[in-house]
Short mmCIF file of C-alpha atoms in Angstrom, two decimals:
data_model
loop_
_atom_site.label_atom_id
_atom_site.label_comp_id
_atom_site.label_asym_id
_atom_site.label_seq_id
_atom_site.Cartn_x
_atom_site.Cartn_y
_atom_site.Cartn_z
CA ASN A 1 -4.37 32.49 12.17
CA THR A 2 -1.10 34.40 12.50
CA LEU A 3 1.49 34.76 9.75
CA LYS A 4 4.91 36.13 10.70
CA PHE A 5 8.11 36.74 8.75
CA GLN A 6 11.46 37.35 10.42
CA ARG A 7 14.71 38.50 8.83
CA ILE A 8 17.67 39.15 11.12
CA TRP A 9 21.06 40.39 9.94
CA SER A 10 23.74 39.31 12.37
CA ASN A 11 27.50 39.79 12.19
CA GLU A 12 29.78 39.00 15.10
CA ARG A 13 33.43 39.97 15.31
CA ASP A 14 35.75 38.76 18.06
CA PHE A 15 39.42 39.36 18.74
CA ILE A 16 40.93 36.75 21.06
CA SER A 17 43.86 38.69 22.46
CA SER A 18 45.58 35.78 24.23
CA VAL A 19 46.32 34.10 20.87
CA ASP A 20 46.01 37.11 18.50
CA ILE A 21 43.16 35.59 16.49
CA ASN A 22 40.34 37.41 14.71
CA GLN A 23 37.04 35.58 14.30
CA THR A 24 34.10 36.80 12.21
CA LEU A 25 30.71 35.10 12.01
CA ARG A 26 28.01 36.03 9.53
CA ASN A 27 24.89 34.55 11.02
CA PRO A 28 21.71 35.75 9.23
CA PHE A 29 18.37 34.28 10.25
CA ILE A 30 15.34 33.94 7.98
CA ASN A 31 12.09 32.52 9.36
CA LEU A 32 8.53 32.26 8.04
CA ILE A 33 5.89 31.10 10.56
CA ASN A 34 2.19 30.32 10.24
CA ASP A 35 0.31 29.61 13.48
CA LEU A 36 -3.30 28.42 13.26
CA ASN A 37 -5.63 27.78 16.23
CA GLY A 38 -9.31 26.96 16.03
CA ILE A 39 -12.30 25.38 17.76
CA VAL A 40 -14.86 23.38 15.78
CA ASN A 41 -18.28 22.41 17.15
CA ILE A 42 -19.41 18.98 15.93
CA LYS A 43 -22.69 17.75 17.43
CA ASN A 44 -22.12 19.76 20.63
CA ASN A 45 -18.60 18.38 20.95
CA LEU A 46 -15.73 20.86 20.77
CA LEU A 47 -12.61 19.93 18.80
CA GLY A 48 -9.45 22.00 19.15
CA ILE A 49 -7.39 22.35 15.98
CA LYS A 50 -3.79 23.52 15.97
CA SER A 51 -1.29 23.84 13.15
CA PHE A 52 2.18 25.38 13.53
CA THR A 53 4.30 25.51 10.38
CA SER A 54 7.65 27.20 9.85
CA TYR A 55 10.41 27.48 7.28
CA THR A 56 13.88 28.43 8.51
CA ASN A 57 16.96 29.37 6.52
CA LEU A 58 20.33 29.74 8.29
CA PRO A 59 23.31 30.44 5.99
CA GLN A 60 26.46 30.90 8.08
CA ARG A 61 30.05 31.88 7.28
CA LEU A 62 32.86 31.74 9.81
CA ASN A 63 36.21 33.39 8.98
CA ILE A 64 39.25 32.90 11.24
CA THR A 65 42.52 34.80 10.82
CA PRO A 66 45.29 33.66 10.89
CA GLY A 67 44.56 30.12 9.74
CA GLN A 68 44.35 27.34 12.34
CA TYR A 69 44.97 23.56 12.17
CA ASN A 70 47.88 23.85 9.71
CA ASN A 71 48.70 20.15 10.06
CA LEU A 72 45.22 19.18 8.80
CA PHE A 73 44.79 21.58 5.90
CA ASN A 74 48.12 22.56 4.38
CA ASP A 75 50.77 19.94 5.18
CA GLY A 76 51.85 21.84 8.28
CA LYS A 77 52.44 25.08 6.37
CA SER A 78 50.87 28.34 7.50
CA PHE A 79 48.02 29.95 5.58
CA ASP A 80 46.03 33.16 5.89
CA GLU A 81 42.50 32.19 6.86
CA ASN A 82 39.96 29.45 7.62
CA LEU A 83 36.55 29.67 5.97
CA GLN A 84 33.76 27.46 7.33
CA ILE A 85 30.47 27.55 5.43
CA ALA A 86 27.40 25.93 6.97
CA HIS A 87 23.87 26.19 5.58
CA LEU A 88 20.81 24.79 7.32
CA LYS A 89 17.32 24.78 5.79
CA GLU A 90 14.39 23.39 7.77
CA PHE A 91 10.69 22.85 7.18
CA PHE A 92 8.72 22.09 10.36
CA SER A 93 5.00 21.38 10.76
CA ASN A 94 3.12 20.24 13.86
CA ASN A 95 -0.62 19.58 13.40
CA SER A 96 -3.05 18.25 16.00
CA VAL A 97 -6.70 17.75 16.90
CA SER A 98 -7.75 17.66 20.56
CA TYR A 99 -10.94 16.56 22.30
CA GLY A 100 -12.13 16.91 25.88
CA LYS A 101 -14.94 15.41 27.93
CA LYS A 102 -16.04 16.09 31.50
CA LEU A 103 -17.62 13.31 33.57
CA SER A 104 -18.53 14.48 37.07
CA THR A 105 -15.18 15.11 38.81
CA LEU A 106 -13.22 13.53 35.95
CA ASN A 107 -11.87 15.28 32.88
CA PHE A 108 -10.66 13.33 29.87
CA ASN A 109 -8.56 14.99 27.16
CA ASN A 110 -6.96 13.51 24.12
CA LYS A 111 -4.76 15.03 21.43
CA ILE A 112 -3.74 13.28 18.22
CA GLY A 113 -1.13 14.85 16.02
CA LEU A 114 1.29 14.60 13.13
CA LEU A 115 4.73 16.26 13.21
CA LEU A 116 6.98 16.65 10.17
CA LYS A 117 10.53 17.97 10.08
CA PHE A 118 12.74 18.09 6.99
CA GLN A 119 16.30 19.41 7.29
CA LYS A 120 19.10 19.93 4.78
CA LEU A 121 22.52 20.72 6.23
CA SER A 122 25.46 21.61 4.01
CA ASN A 123 28.93 22.21 5.40
CA ASP A 124 32.17 23.00 3.60
CA LEU A 125 35.53 23.89 5.17
CA ASN A 126 38.16 25.78 3.14
CA PHE A 127 41.45 27.57 3.72
CA ILE A 128 42.61 30.80 2.09
CA LYS A 129 46.18 31.64 1.11
CA ASN A 130 47.25 34.68 -0.90
CA GLU A 131 43.55 35.47 -1.59
CA PHE A 132 43.01 32.04 -3.21
CA THR A 133 40.49 29.63 -1.68
CA PHE A 134 41.35 25.93 -1.44
CA PRO A 135 39.09 23.09 -0.22
CA ALA A 136 40.25 21.23 2.86
CA ILE A 137 41.17 17.68 1.92
CA GLY A 138 39.47 14.99 4.02
CA ASP A 139 36.21 14.73 5.96
CA PHE A 140 35.37 18.43 5.90
CA LYS A 141 32.48 18.60 3.43
CA ASN A 142 29.03 17.04 3.40
CA THR A 143 25.35 17.52 2.62
CA ILE A 144 22.94 15.85 5.05
CA ASP A 145 19.21 15.24 4.51
CA ARG A 146 17.66 14.67 7.92
CA ASN A 147 13.92 13.87 8.14
CA LEU A 148 11.44 13.04 10.88
CA LEU A 149 7.82 11.91 10.78
CA LYS A 150 6.11 11.61 14.16
CA ILE A 151 2.60 10.40 14.91
CA TYR A 152 1.57 10.99 18.50
CA ASP A 153 -1.32 10.51 20.89
CA GLU A 154 -1.40 12.43 24.19
CA ALA A 155 -4.16 11.25 26.52
CA SER A 156 -4.79 12.57 30.03
CA LEU A 157 -7.28 11.89 32.82
CA SER A 158 -7.61 14.46 35.59
CA PHE A 159 -9.75 14.58 38.70
CA SER A 160 -10.43 17.16 41.38
CA ASP A 161 -12.35 17.61 44.60
CA ASN A 162 -12.13 20.23 47.34
CA MET A 163 -8.72 19.22 48.68
CA PHE A 164 -7.21 16.69 46.33
CA SER A 165 -6.51 16.75 42.59
CA GLY A 166 -4.34 14.85 40.16
CA GLN A 167 -3.62 14.03 36.57
CA LEU A 168 -2.44 10.87 34.85
CA SER A 169 -1.28 11.15 31.27
CA LEU A 170 0.14 8.80 28.69
CA ASN A 171 2.08 10.11 25.70
CA ILE A 172 2.64 7.62 22.89
CA ASN A 173 4.56 8.56 19.77
CA PHE A 174 5.86 6.70 16.75
CA ASN A 175 8.91 8.15 15.02
CA LYS A 176 10.18 7.43 11.53
CA LEU A 177 13.65 8.94 11.12
CA SER A 178 16.23 9.13 8.35
CA ASN A 179 19.66 10.71 8.00
CA ASN A 180 21.41 10.47 4.64
CA GLY A 181 24.51 12.09 3.18
CA ARG A 182 27.99 11.37 1.88
CA ASN A 183 29.22 8.07 3.39
CA ILE A 184 26.15 7.78 5.59
CA THR A 185 22.72 6.16 5.27
CA GLN A 186 20.66 5.83 8.44
CA THR A 187 16.99 4.96 9.04
CA ALA A 188 15.10 4.02 12.18
CA ASP A 189 11.57 3.38 13.46
CA GLU A 190 11.08 4.08 17.16
CA LEU A 191 8.04 3.78 19.43
CA PHE A 192 8.07 5.64 22.77
CA ILE A 193 5.63 5.46 25.67
CA ASN A 194 5.96 8.20 28.28
CA PRO A 195 3.71 8.05 31.37
CA ASN A 196 3.35 11.10 33.63
CA LEU A 197 1.65 11.56 37.01
CA SER A 198 1.00 14.69 39.08
CA LEU A 199 -0.80 15.04 42.44
CA ARG A 200 -1.80 18.06 44.52
CA TYR A 201 -3.15 18.15 48.07
CA ILE A 202 -4.43 21.27 49.83
CA ILE A 203 -3.51 20.81 53.50
CA ASN A 204 -5.35 23.92 54.75
CA VAL A 205 -5.91 27.54 53.74
CA PHE A 206 -2.18 28.25 54.07
CA TRP A 207 -0.41 25.09 52.93
CA ASP A 208 -0.51 22.93 49.80
CA THR A 209 1.83 20.30 48.43
CA ASN A 210 2.57 18.88 44.97
CA LEU A 211 4.22 15.69 43.73
CA SER A 212 4.89 14.86 40.09
CA PHE A 213 6.67 12.14 38.18
CA TYR A 214 7.33 12.32 34.46
CA THR A 215 9.42 10.53 31.86
CA ASN A 216 10.83 11.53 28.51
CA ASN A 217 12.13 9.08 25.92
CA ASN A 218 13.30 10.50 22.64
CA ALA A 219 15.52 9.81 19.64
CA ASN A 220 17.06 11.90 16.89
CA TYR A 221 19.85 11.81 14.37
CA GLN A 222 22.87 14.07 14.84
CA ALA A 223 25.30 12.12 12.70
CA ASN A 224 27.62 13.90 10.27
CA PRO A 225 30.87 12.10 9.34
CA SER A 226 32.56 15.37 8.39
CA TYR A 227 34.17 17.87 10.77
CA ILE A 228 32.70 21.35 11.30
CA LEU A 229 34.79 24.24 12.62
CA GLN A 230 32.61 25.78 15.35
CA ASN A 231 35.09 28.43 16.48
CA TYR A 232 38.80 29.21 16.28
CA ARG A 233 39.78 26.21 18.42
CA SER A 234 36.99 23.62 18.10
CA LEU A 235 36.56 21.02 15.34
CA ILE A 236 33.46 18.88 15.91
CA ASN A 237 32.70 15.48 14.40
CA SER A 238 29.51 13.52 15.12
CA ASP A 239 29.73 10.27 13.17
CA VAL A 240 27.38 8.34 15.46
CA PRO A 241 24.28 6.14 15.27
CA LEU A 242 20.82 7.15 16.44
CA TYR A 243 21.02 9.46 19.49
CA LYS A 244 18.67 8.12 22.20
CA THR A 245 17.71 9.80 25.46
CA ASN A 246 15.89 8.32 28.43
CA SER A 247 14.97 10.68 31.26
CA LYS A 248 13.10 10.12 34.54
CA ASN A 249 12.16 13.08 36.72
CA ILE A 250 10.51 13.56 40.09
CA ASN A 251 9.49 16.86 41.64
CA TYR A 252 8.12 17.71 45.10
CA ALA A 253 6.93 21.14 46.23
CA LEU A 254 5.58 22.52 49.50
CA ASN A 255 3.95 25.97 49.31
CA TYR A 256 2.80 28.46 51.95
CA LYS A 257 0.48 31.40 51.20
CA ASN A 258 -0.81 33.88 53.76
CA VAL A 259 -2.55 36.67 51.88
CA ILE A 260 -3.62 38.61 54.99
CA ASN A 261 -0.05 38.90 56.33
CA ALA A 262 1.45 39.03 52.80
CA ILE A 263 3.83 36.13 53.37
CA PHE A 264 4.60 33.62 50.62
CA ALA A 265 7.09 30.75 50.81
CA ASN A 266 7.91 27.58 48.92
CA PHE A 267 10.25 24.63 49.10
CA ASN A 268 11.02 22.63 45.98
CA ILE A 269 13.16 19.55 45.38
CA ARG A 270 13.77 18.02 41.96
CA TYR A 271 15.68 14.95 40.86
CA SER A 272 16.35 13.76 37.33
CA ASN A 273 18.20 10.76 35.95
CA THR A 274 19.08 10.89 32.28
CA SER A 275 20.84 8.35 30.14
CA ASN A 276 21.85 8.61 26.52
CA ASN A 277 24.03 6.54 24.25
CA ILE A 278 26.41 9.22 22.91
CA LEU A 279 29.53 10.59 24.61
CA LEU A 280 31.69 13.47 23.39
CA ALA A 281 35.40 12.59 23.26
CA THR A 282 37.55 15.72 23.52
CA LYS A 283 41.25 16.10 22.72
CA PHE A 284 43.34 19.19 23.53
CA ASP A 285 46.35 20.23 21.46
CA GLN A 286 47.66 23.45 22.99
CA SER A 287 44.89 25.98 22.24
CA LEU A 288 43.03 23.70 19.80
CA ILE A 289 40.19 21.33 20.67
CA THR A 290 38.98 18.40 18.59
CA GLN A 291 35.70 16.72 19.52
CA LYS A 292 34.25 13.47 18.27
CA ALA A 293 30.98 11.88 19.30
CA ILE A 294 31.30 8.15 20.11
CA LEU A 295 28.87 5.37 20.97
CA GLN A 296 29.24 5.10 24.74
CA LYS A 297 26.81 4.87 27.66
CA ASN A 298 26.49 8.35 29.09
CA PRO A 299 24.49 8.76 32.34
CA SER A 300 23.89 12.03 34.18
CA THR A 301 21.95 13.08 37.26
CA ASN A 302 20.73 16.34 38.75
CA LEU A 303 19.48 17.12 42.24
CA SER A 304 18.14 20.62 42.88
CA VAL A 305 16.81 22.07 46.14
CA ILE A 306 15.27 25.56 46.16
CA ALA A 307 13.72 27.45 49.07
CA SER A 308 12.36 30.99 49.05
CA ILE A 309 10.31 33.34 51.21
CA ASN A 310 8.66 36.63 50.32
CA LYS A 311 7.20 39.24 52.65
CA TYR A 312 5.42 42.51 51.81
CA TYR A 313 5.32 45.30 54.42
CA LEU A 314 2.30 47.42 53.63
CA ALA A 315 3.19 50.33 55.94
CA LEU A 316 6.61 50.64 54.31
CA LYS A 317 5.40 49.66 50.82
CA THR A 318 8.38 47.33 50.72
CA ASN A 319 8.76 43.81 49.38
CA ILE A 320 11.60 41.54 50.55
CA ASP A 321 12.68 38.21 49.00
CA PHE A 322 15.16 35.62 50.25
CA SER A 323 16.15 32.50 48.34
CA LEU A 324 18.52 29.56 48.76
CA ASN A 325 19.44 26.97 46.18
CA TYR A 326 21.63 23.88 46.06
CA ASP A 327 22.40 21.92 42.89
CA ILE A 328 24.51 18.84 42.39
CA ASN A 329 25.12 17.46 38.91
CA THR A 330 27.00 14.38 37.76
CA SER A 331 28.05 13.84 34.17
CA ARG A 332 30.56 11.87 32.12
CA LEU A 333 33.04 12.93 29.47
CA MET A 334 36.02 11.62 27.56
CA GLN A 335 39.15 13.78 27.46
CA GLN A 336 42.56 12.80 26.12
CA ASP A 337 41.21 9.21 25.78
CA ALA A 338 40.47 9.12 29.53
CA LEU A 339 36.93 8.55 30.82
CA THR A 340 36.16 11.18 33.48
CA ASP A 341 33.17 11.52 35.79
CA ILE A 342 32.44 15.11 36.79
CA GLU A 343 30.56 16.16 39.92
CA SER A 344 29.52 19.81 40.06
CA LYS A 345 28.02 21.52 43.11
CA ILE A 346 26.42 24.95 43.10
CA ILE A 347 25.33 26.77 46.26
CA GLY A 348 23.49 30.06 45.90
CA PHE A 349 21.91 32.74 48.04
CA GLY A 350 19.87 35.70 46.83
CA THR A 351 17.95 38.68 48.19
CA LYS A 352 15.76 41.31 46.60
CA ILE A 353 14.35 44.45 48.20
CA ASN A 354 11.83 46.57 46.33
CA THR A 355 10.36 49.66 47.95
CA ARG A 356 8.31 52.71 47.00
CA MET A 357 7.70 54.55 50.26
CA ASN A 358 6.23 57.56 48.47
CA LYS A 359 5.33 58.74 44.99
CA ALA A 360 8.64 60.54 44.49
CA PHE A 361 10.99 57.56 44.24
CA SER A 362 11.34 53.79 44.13
CA LEU A 363 14.34 51.72 45.12
CA THR A 364 15.39 48.19 44.16
CA HIS A 365 18.37 46.22 45.43
CA THR A 366 19.29 42.66 44.44
CA LEU A 367 22.16 40.50 45.61
CA ASP A 368 23.18 37.06 44.32
CA LEU A 369 26.03 35.03 45.81
CA THR A 370 27.05 31.76 44.13
CA ARG A 371 29.83 29.25 44.82
CA TYR A 372 30.89 26.54 42.36
CA ASN A 373 32.74 23.34 43.35
CA ASN A 374 33.86 20.74 40.79
CA VAL A 375 35.40 17.28 41.31
CA GLY A 376 36.78 15.01 38.58
CA LYS A 377 37.17 11.24 38.95
CA GLN A 378 39.18 8.91 36.72
CA GLY A 379 38.92 5.45 38.25
CA SER A 380 40.40 5.70 41.75
CA LEU A 381 42.06 9.06 40.98
CA GLN A 382 40.12 12.08 42.25
CA THR A 383 40.86 15.72 41.44
CA ILE A 384 39.30 18.55 43.45
CA TYR A 385 39.26 21.78 41.47
CA ASP A 386 39.60 25.21 43.02
CA PRO A 387 36.16 26.57 43.96
CA ILE A 388 34.85 29.72 42.26
CA SER A 389 32.87 32.41 44.09
CA PHE A 390 30.71 34.94 42.29
CA LEU A 391 28.87 37.95 43.75
CA ASN A 392 26.58 40.27 41.83
CA GLN A 393 24.56 43.11 43.32
CA ASN A 394 22.42 45.69 41.60
CA PHE A 395 21.05 48.95 42.97
CA ALA A 396 18.44 50.97 41.02
CA LEU A 397 16.92 54.30 42.11
CA ASN A 398 14.01 55.86 40.20
CA ILE A 399 13.03 59.46 40.90
CA PHE A 400 9.63 60.58 39.57
CA MET A 401 9.54 64.31 38.95
CA PRO A 402 6.82 66.73 37.81
CA LYS A 403 5.85 67.07 34.14
CA ASP A 404 6.48 63.35 33.45
CA TYR A 405 10.24 63.50 33.98
CA THR A 406 11.95 60.41 35.41
CA ALA A 407 15.56 60.13 36.58
CA LYS A 408 17.24 56.77 37.10
CA LEU A 409 20.54 55.82 38.75
CA ILE A 410 21.85 52.26 38.35
CA PHE A 411 24.80 50.84 40.29
CA GLU A 412 26.21 47.34 39.60
CA HIS A 413 28.92 45.45 41.47
CA TYR A 414 30.61 42.25 40.26
CA TYR A 415 33.03 40.16 42.31
CA ASN A 416 34.67 36.96 41.06
CA ASN A 417 37.27 34.89 42.89
CA VAL A 418 39.15 31.62 42.38
CA ASN A 419 42.17 30.30 44.28
CA ASN A 420 45.63 31.07 42.85
CA LEU A 421 44.22 33.88 40.67
CA ASP A 422 43.68 37.52 41.52
CA PRO A 423 40.10 38.27 42.64
CA VAL A 424 38.29 40.84 40.52
CA ASN A 425 35.96 43.67 41.56
CA TYR A 426 34.06 45.82 39.09
CA TYR A 427 31.73 48.77 39.66
CA PHE A 428 29.46 50.17 36.96
CA VAL A 429 27.24 53.26 37.26
CA ASP A 430 24.68 54.53 34.72
CA ALA A 431 22.49 57.64 34.95
CA MET A 432 19.43 58.39 32.82
CA LEU A 433 16.89 61.19 32.41
CA GLN A 434 13.62 60.40 30.61
CA LYS A 435 10.70 62.56 29.44
CA LYS A 436 7.31 61.17 28.36
CA ILE A 437 4.81 62.90 26.08
CA LEU A 438 1.34 61.37 25.99
CA LYS A 439 0.04 62.96 22.77
CA PRO A 440 1.67 61.91 20.56
CA LYS A 441 3.18 58.97 22.46
CA LEU A 442 6.87 59.86 22.59
CA ASP A 443 9.72 58.98 24.95
CA PHE A 444 12.93 61.04 25.05
CA SER A 445 15.91 59.91 27.10
CA VAL A 446 19.54 60.76 27.64
CA THR A 447 21.84 58.20 29.29
CA LEU A 448 25.38 58.50 30.60
CA ALA A 449 26.61 54.89 30.72
CA ASN A 450 29.69 53.46 32.45
CA ILE A 451 30.39 56.65 34.37
CA PHE A 452 33.47 55.12 36.05
CA ASP A 453 34.93 54.45 32.57
CA VAL A 454 35.64 50.73 33.17
CA LYS A 455 37.41 49.46 30.04
CA SER A 456 38.09 45.80 30.85
CA TYR A 457 36.28 42.91 32.48
CA THR A 458 37.53 39.48 33.65
CA SER A 459 35.45 36.49 34.70
CA TYR A 460 36.25 32.96 35.90
CA SER A 461 34.00 29.96 35.27
CA TYR A 462 34.11 26.18 34.92
CA SER A 463 33.09 24.07 31.96
CA ASN A 464 33.22 20.47 33.16
CA ASN A 465 36.81 20.01 34.34
CA TYR A 466 38.59 22.99 32.85
CA LEU A 467 38.72 26.56 34.07
CA ILE A 468 37.80 29.36 31.69
CA ASN A 469 39.42 32.75 32.25
CA SER A 470 37.65 35.29 30.01
CA ASN A 471 38.94 38.82 29.48
CA TYR A 472 36.84 41.42 27.70
CA SER A 473 37.57 44.92 26.43
CA LEU A 474 34.66 47.25 27.16
CA ARG A 475 33.48 50.49 25.70
CA GLY A 476 34.29 53.33 28.09
CA SER A 477 31.98 56.11 29.22
CA MET A 478 29.25 56.81 26.69
CA LEU A 479 26.54 59.42 26.24
CA MET A 480 23.45 58.19 24.39
CA PHE A 481 20.28 59.95 23.23
CA LYS A 482 17.18 57.91 22.40
CA VAL A 483 13.69 58.62 21.04
CA GLY A 484 10.86 56.08 21.23
CA PHE A 485 7.43 56.45 19.68
CA GLN A 486 4.15 54.58 19.35
CA PHE A 487 1.42 55.02 16.75
#
């Protein structure tokens, strides 16, 4: 049995220079966890017992200066500050008993469990003017009690011989859900049956192949009729019925392993088809975004193809990796009252070289090249967005010196490019010297970070059908001393 307590103090401060807005988030995290695992012998039958219980407390305060959404909070008149208070308390407990039985080449396992989750979410949005706090008038305050009771049975039957193995499982769960608050009373009883199948065949000493099919049906409440200010430009409302998800997934893998020649390779293809009943409707008003969840069929698909090969050269004490990946995702969204289907393609290539030709030094180099292509479709209208290219490479040199001294040099290169915008190139170099003492166990290090004194960073990325141009101010060159100890 393990008992753990966590208390994290977190404060985040952002200045969004493009609109001269300051944003401060107080985001403390309090968590108490008890994790119990046991095995009980009853008449020569072994029962596995598990119990995971946690209590979480998340009080959050978001302050935004100057105040935003004047037309909603103060009759169009300016004010000094937004204050969003959100407080989530959660009790979670998952308890199960498992049993297994072996019959020749067959293995039967069964797990029966009870899951409980009780949540209380309070949210309150205010605005501050001349140091006085006023409540926002309208759907900006609520207290939600959200509960879940789940009874589940997970049964599996597996078999294995010299070349062929497989597993068939059936997960059945009954869910009793409720979601109650101001202007909302929701209850539901849902039964889900999720079958899963996996097969493996060993072709020979070098090759094996895997095929798996699995489903996931689930439901939960996310409804809250009031709006919550998530950041300086996003108001989110989720006044929706029960959120249901149905997912079907298939995965195929082909693996090659040659231990004598130190060559390893694999090819993997995955496809998933997911459907849920909730769609986010987004409206833009200059720099402000308002989101509302609506009842609307919302399908999405994902196709992912990954191939990689790894070779170790013993004489050179060098390991080389190559990888290729291709992803295509389709999703649906509502923006400005227009239904839009988004198709996103990602093509990536990566290499990694790791060598330690002698005891004096080791060298690592990684390179990742990714290209993003997005297409938006509204009926017969199709929009092809400018592709984004991203390159990241990292070079690390470790020098091992006498008397337990280690020197490290790290070089990083970032390149980002999108049509009609200036491409960006950034180079970062860090140098470190470390000394280890075995008795007592102490580590001393001195690091000179950002030697080139880079003070700004720009990146381009897509989120669905809009381009995000992010600009960051960085700390310049910095000298840091650190001491680490163990006892």
